[in-house]
Amino acid sequence: MLKRIDHVAIVVKSIDETLKFWNESLGLSLSHVAHEEGQRVKVAFLPVGDSEVELLEPSDGKSGVARYLEKRGEGIHHLCFEVENLDAAVAQLKRQGVQLIDETPYVTVSGNKAVFIHPRSTHGVLVELYEKPVSQ
């Protein structure tokens, strides 16, 4: 079902401040920044190999990411896996009784279909599953 780790997402207070570490200390280059309106976050994409580090900055104080930041502080938010067929993966997880946050996949700013698996089903880790469009 899983193809690869697509990205690791890190919640930050300020992408601009955080980039200093990722750029200067680790040498990762910023690919681009996008606004994920549905999730109400600004996302910075930092490619590393065939995966990415994503920095998530809340766009407003009411988003899930803002609540996460307020409660837990900066740090790893979720782990994302690319899957071949998201609908099949979701169906399999539902048959197994896995709790999903998103019952229906949504489309990200990058055009990927995605769902989140609730941390209660993963022993404390928020997991996202992605299916990339055929053209990627």
PDB file of C-alpha atoms in Angstrom:
ATOM      1  CA  MET A   1       0.000   0.000   0.000  1.00  0.00           C
ATOM      2  CA  LEU A   2       2.773   2.511   0.888  1.00  0.00           C
ATOM      3  CA  LYS A   3       5.186   3.644  -1.820  1.00  0.00           C
ATOM      4  CA  ARG A   4       7.512   5.977   0.078  1.00  0.00           C
ATOM      5  CA  ILE A   5       7.716   8.686   2.698  1.00  0.00           C
ATOM      6  CA  ASP A   6       6.530  11.802   0.881  1.00  0.00           C
ATOM      7  CA  HIS A   7       7.236  14.346   3.583  1.00  0.00           C
ATOM      8  CA  VAL A   8       7.655  15.103   7.247  1.00  0.00           C
ATOM      9  CA  ALA A   9       5.659  18.167   8.327  1.00  0.00           C
ATOM     10  CA  ILE A  10       6.892  20.432  11.104  1.00  0.00           C
ATOM     11  CA  VAL A  11       4.717  23.070  12.778  1.00  0.00           C
ATOM     12  CA  VAL A  12       6.498  26.388  13.267  1.00  0.00           C
ATOM     13  CA  LYS A  13       5.594  29.826  14.564  1.00  0.00           C
ATOM     14  CA  SER A  14       7.386  31.564  11.685  1.00  0.00           C
ATOM     15  CA  ILE A  15       8.539  30.011   8.430  1.00  0.00           C
ATOM     16  CA  ASP A  16      10.892  32.956   7.841  1.00  0.00           C
ATOM     17  CA  GLU A  17      12.629  32.458  11.193  1.00  0.00           C
ATOM     18  CA  THR A  18      12.724  28.677  10.879  1.00  0.00           C
ATOM     19  CA  LEU A  19      14.202  28.732   7.367  1.00  0.00           C
ATOM     20  CA  LYS A  20      17.423  30.185   8.773  1.00  0.00           C
ATOM     21  CA  PHE A  21      18.156  26.847  10.448  1.00  0.00           C
ATOM     22  CA  TRP A  22      17.050  24.602   7.582  1.00  0.00           C
ATOM     23  CA  ASN A  23      18.886  26.693   4.948  1.00  0.00           C
ATOM     24  CA  GLU A  24      22.017  27.837   6.768  1.00  0.00           C
ATOM     25  CA  SER A  25      22.630  24.955   9.154  1.00  0.00           C
ATOM     26  CA  LEU A  26      21.429  21.970   7.112  1.00  0.00           C
ATOM     27  CA  GLY A  27      21.789  23.373   3.609  1.00  0.00           C
ATOM     28  CA  LEU A  28      18.245  22.597   2.440  1.00  0.00           C
ATOM     29  CA  SER A  29      16.920  24.907  -0.269  1.00  0.00           C
ATOM     30  CA  LEU A  30      13.430  26.315  -0.296  1.00  0.00           C
ATOM     31  CA  SER A  31      11.505  25.022  -3.302  1.00  0.00           C
ATOM     32  CA  HIS A  32       8.431  27.210  -2.849  1.00  0.00           C
ATOM     33  CA  VAL A  33       5.834  28.452  -0.387  1.00  0.00           C
ATOM     34  CA  ALA A  34       2.112  27.844  -0.844  1.00  0.00           C
ATOM     35  CA  HIS A  35      -1.053  28.666   1.057  1.00  0.00           C
ATOM     36  CA  GLU A  36      -3.245  25.651   1.819  1.00  0.00           C
ATOM     37  CA  GLU A  37      -6.540  27.499   2.226  1.00  0.00           C
ATOM     38  CA  GLY A  38      -8.536  24.424   3.291  1.00  0.00           C
ATOM     39  CA  GLN A  39      -6.152  23.672   6.161  1.00  0.00           C
ATOM     40  CA  ARG A  40      -5.503  27.395   6.818  1.00  0.00           C
ATOM     41  CA  VAL A  41      -1.725  27.093   6.735  1.00  0.00           C
ATOM     42  CA  LYS A  42       1.242  28.502   4.879  1.00  0.00           C
ATOM     43  CA  VAL A  43       3.555  25.675   3.755  1.00  0.00           C
ATOM     44  CA  ALA A  44       7.244  25.906   2.864  1.00  0.00           C
ATOM     45  CA  PHE A  45       8.585  22.993   0.812  1.00  0.00           C
ATOM     46  CA  LEU A  46      12.197  21.887   1.332  1.00  0.00           C
ATOM     47  CA  PRO A  47      13.165  18.960  -0.924  1.00  0.00           C
ATOM     48  CA  VAL A  48      15.610  16.374   0.407  1.00  0.00           C
ATOM     49  CA  GLY A  49      16.254  13.368  -1.831  1.00  0.00           C
ATOM     50  CA  ASP A  50      12.904  12.166  -3.175  1.00  0.00           C
ATOM     51  CA  SER A  51      11.088  13.423  -0.066  1.00  0.00           C
ATOM     52  CA  GLU A  52      10.481  16.807   1.520  1.00  0.00           C
ATOM     53  CA  VAL A  53      10.452  18.612   4.806  1.00  0.00           C
ATOM     54  CA  GLU A  54       7.361  20.802   5.008  1.00  0.00           C
ATOM     55  CA  LEU A  55       7.214  23.717   7.404  1.00  0.00           C
ATOM     56  CA  LEU A  56       3.650  24.558   8.454  1.00  0.00           C
ATOM     57  CA  GLU A  57       2.785  28.010   9.751  1.00  0.00           C
ATOM     58  CA  PRO A  58      -0.827  28.661  10.785  1.00  0.00           C
ATOM     59  CA  SER A  59      -2.612  31.290   8.678  1.00  0.00           C
ATOM     60  CA  ASP A  60      -4.960  32.135  11.530  1.00  0.00           C
ATOM     61  CA  GLY A  61      -5.505  31.298  15.172  1.00  0.00           C
ATOM     62  CA  LYS A  62      -8.465  28.995  14.562  1.00  0.00           C
ATOM     63  CA  SER A  63      -6.871  26.333  12.331  1.00  0.00           C
ATOM     64  CA  GLY A  64      -6.056  22.849  13.542  1.00  0.00           C
ATOM     65  CA  VAL A  65      -2.372  23.621  13.103  1.00  0.00           C
ATOM     66  CA  ALA A  66      -2.736  26.770  15.260  1.00  0.00           C
ATOM     67  CA  ARG A  67      -4.408  24.736  18.004  1.00  0.00           C
ATOM     68  CA  TYR A  68      -1.641  22.119  17.728  1.00  0.00           C
ATOM     69  CA  LEU A  69       1.040  24.824  18.017  1.00  0.00           C
ATOM     70  CA  GLU A  70      -0.656  26.391  21.025  1.00  0.00           C
ATOM     71  CA  LYS A  71      -1.050  23.056  22.817  1.00  0.00           C
ATOM     72  CA  ARG A  72       2.207  21.289  21.901  1.00  0.00           C
ATOM     73  CA  GLY A  73       4.569  23.963  20.580  1.00  0.00           C
ATOM     74  CA  GLU A  74       6.779  23.716  17.544  1.00  0.00           C
ATOM     75  CA  GLY A  75       7.825  20.305  16.294  1.00  0.00           C
ATOM     76  CA  ILE A  76       6.911  17.364  14.126  1.00  0.00           C
ATOM     77  CA  HIS A  77       3.245  17.517  13.165  1.00  0.00           C
ATOM     78  CA  HIS A  78       2.764  14.546  10.862  1.00  0.00           C
ATOM     79  CA  LEU A  79       4.358  11.947   8.659  1.00  0.00           C
ATOM     80  CA  CYS A  80       3.065  11.574   5.096  1.00  0.00           C
ATOM     81  CA  PHE A  81       3.237   8.467   2.939  1.00  0.00           C
ATOM     82  CA  GLU A  82       2.576   8.331  -0.786  1.00  0.00           C
ATOM     83  CA  VAL A  83       0.201   5.557  -1.830  1.00  0.00           C
ATOM     84  CA  GLU A  84      -0.608   4.150  -5.254  1.00  0.00           C
ATOM     85  CA  ASN A  85      -4.401   4.239  -4.837  1.00  0.00           C
ATOM     86  CA  LEU A  86      -5.811   6.384  -2.048  1.00  0.00           C
ATOM     87  CA  ASP A  87      -9.390   5.181  -2.422  1.00  0.00           C
ATOM     88  CA  ALA A  88      -8.269   1.561  -2.047  1.00  0.00           C
ATOM     89  CA  ALA A  89      -6.073   2.466   0.927  1.00  0.00           C
ATOM     90  CA  VAL A  90      -8.962   4.294   2.645  1.00  0.00           C
ATOM     91  CA  ALA A  91     -11.316   1.370   2.020  1.00  0.00           C
ATOM     92  CA  GLN A  92      -8.792  -1.066   3.491  1.00  0.00           C
ATOM     93  CA  LEU A  93      -8.219   1.105   6.561  1.00  0.00           C
ATOM     94  CA  LYS A  94     -11.970   1.445   7.145  1.00  0.00           C
ATOM     95  CA  ARG A  95     -12.381  -2.361   6.923  1.00  0.00           C
ATOM     96  CA  GLN A  96      -9.675  -2.673   9.570  1.00  0.00           C
ATOM     97  CA  GLY A  97     -11.447  -0.206  11.866  1.00  0.00           C
ATOM     98  CA  VAL A  98      -8.762   2.465  11.582  1.00  0.00           C
ATOM     99  CA  GLN A  99     -10.062   5.892  12.607  1.00  0.00           C
ATOM    100  CA  LEU A 100      -9.702   8.490   9.873  1.00  0.00           C
ATOM    101  CA  ILE A 101      -9.896  12.229  10.389  1.00  0.00           C
ATOM    102  CA  ASP A 102     -10.942  12.661   6.758  1.00  0.00           C
ATOM    103  CA  GLU A 103     -13.588  10.173   5.668  1.00  0.00           C
ATOM    104  CA  THR A 104     -13.416  11.580   2.142  1.00  0.00           C
ATOM    105  CA  PRO A 105     -10.124  12.527   0.461  1.00  0.00           C
ATOM    106  CA  TYR A 106      -9.536  16.204  -0.200  1.00  0.00           C
ATOM    107  CA  VAL A 107      -7.268  17.806  -2.822  1.00  0.00           C
ATOM    108  CA  THR A 108      -4.201  19.716  -1.617  1.00  0.00           C
ATOM    109  CA  VAL A 109      -2.721  22.873  -3.099  1.00  0.00           C
ATOM    110  CA  SER A 110      -0.222  20.605  -4.928  1.00  0.00           C
ATOM    111  CA  GLY A 111      -3.073  18.655  -6.530  1.00  0.00           C
ATOM    112  CA  ASN A 112      -2.599  15.546  -4.405  1.00  0.00           C
ATOM    113  CA  LYS A 113      -5.532  13.613  -2.952  1.00  0.00           C
ATOM    114  CA  ALA A 114      -5.052  13.233   0.791  1.00  0.00           C
ATOM    115  CA  VAL A 115      -6.523  11.933   4.033  1.00  0.00           C
ATOM    116  CA  PHE A 116      -5.327  11.990   7.619  1.00  0.00           C
ATOM    117  CA  ILE A 117      -5.367   8.989   9.951  1.00  0.00           C
ATOM    118  CA  HIS A 118      -6.198   9.834  13.561  1.00  0.00           C
ATOM    119  CA  PRO A 119      -3.311   9.443  16.039  1.00  0.00           C
ATOM    120  CA  ARG A 120      -5.521   7.191  18.210  1.00  0.00           C
ATOM    121  CA  SER A 121      -5.178   4.518  15.525  1.00  0.00           C
ATOM    122  CA  THR A 122      -1.433   4.989  14.969  1.00  0.00           C
ATOM    123  CA  HIS A 123      -0.186   4.966  18.557  1.00  0.00           C
ATOM    124  CA  GLY A 124       0.220   8.736  18.724  1.00  0.00           C
ATOM    125  CA  VAL A 125       1.439   9.732  15.251  1.00  0.00           C
ATOM    126  CA  LEU A 126      -0.653  11.859  12.909  1.00  0.00           C
ATOM    127  CA  VAL A 127      -0.301  10.153   9.508  1.00  0.00           C
ATOM    128  CA  GLU A 128      -1.261  11.600   6.153  1.00  0.00           C
ATOM    129  CA  LEU A 129      -1.693   9.533   3.003  1.00  0.00           C
ATOM    130  CA  TYR A 130      -1.159  11.129  -0.423  1.00  0.00           C
ATOM    131  CA  GLU A 131      -1.980  10.026  -3.925  1.00  0.00           C
ATOM    132  CA  LYS A 132      -0.173  12.137  -6.490  1.00  0.00           C
ATOM    133  CA  PRO A 133      -1.844  12.969  -9.799  1.00  0.00           C
ATOM    134  CA  VAL A 134      -0.780  10.765 -12.699  1.00  0.00           C
ATOM    135  CA  SER A 135       1.144  13.678 -14.289  1.00  0.00           C
ATOM    136  CA  GLN A 136       3.576  13.973 -11.339  1.00  0.00           C
TER     137      GLN A 136
END
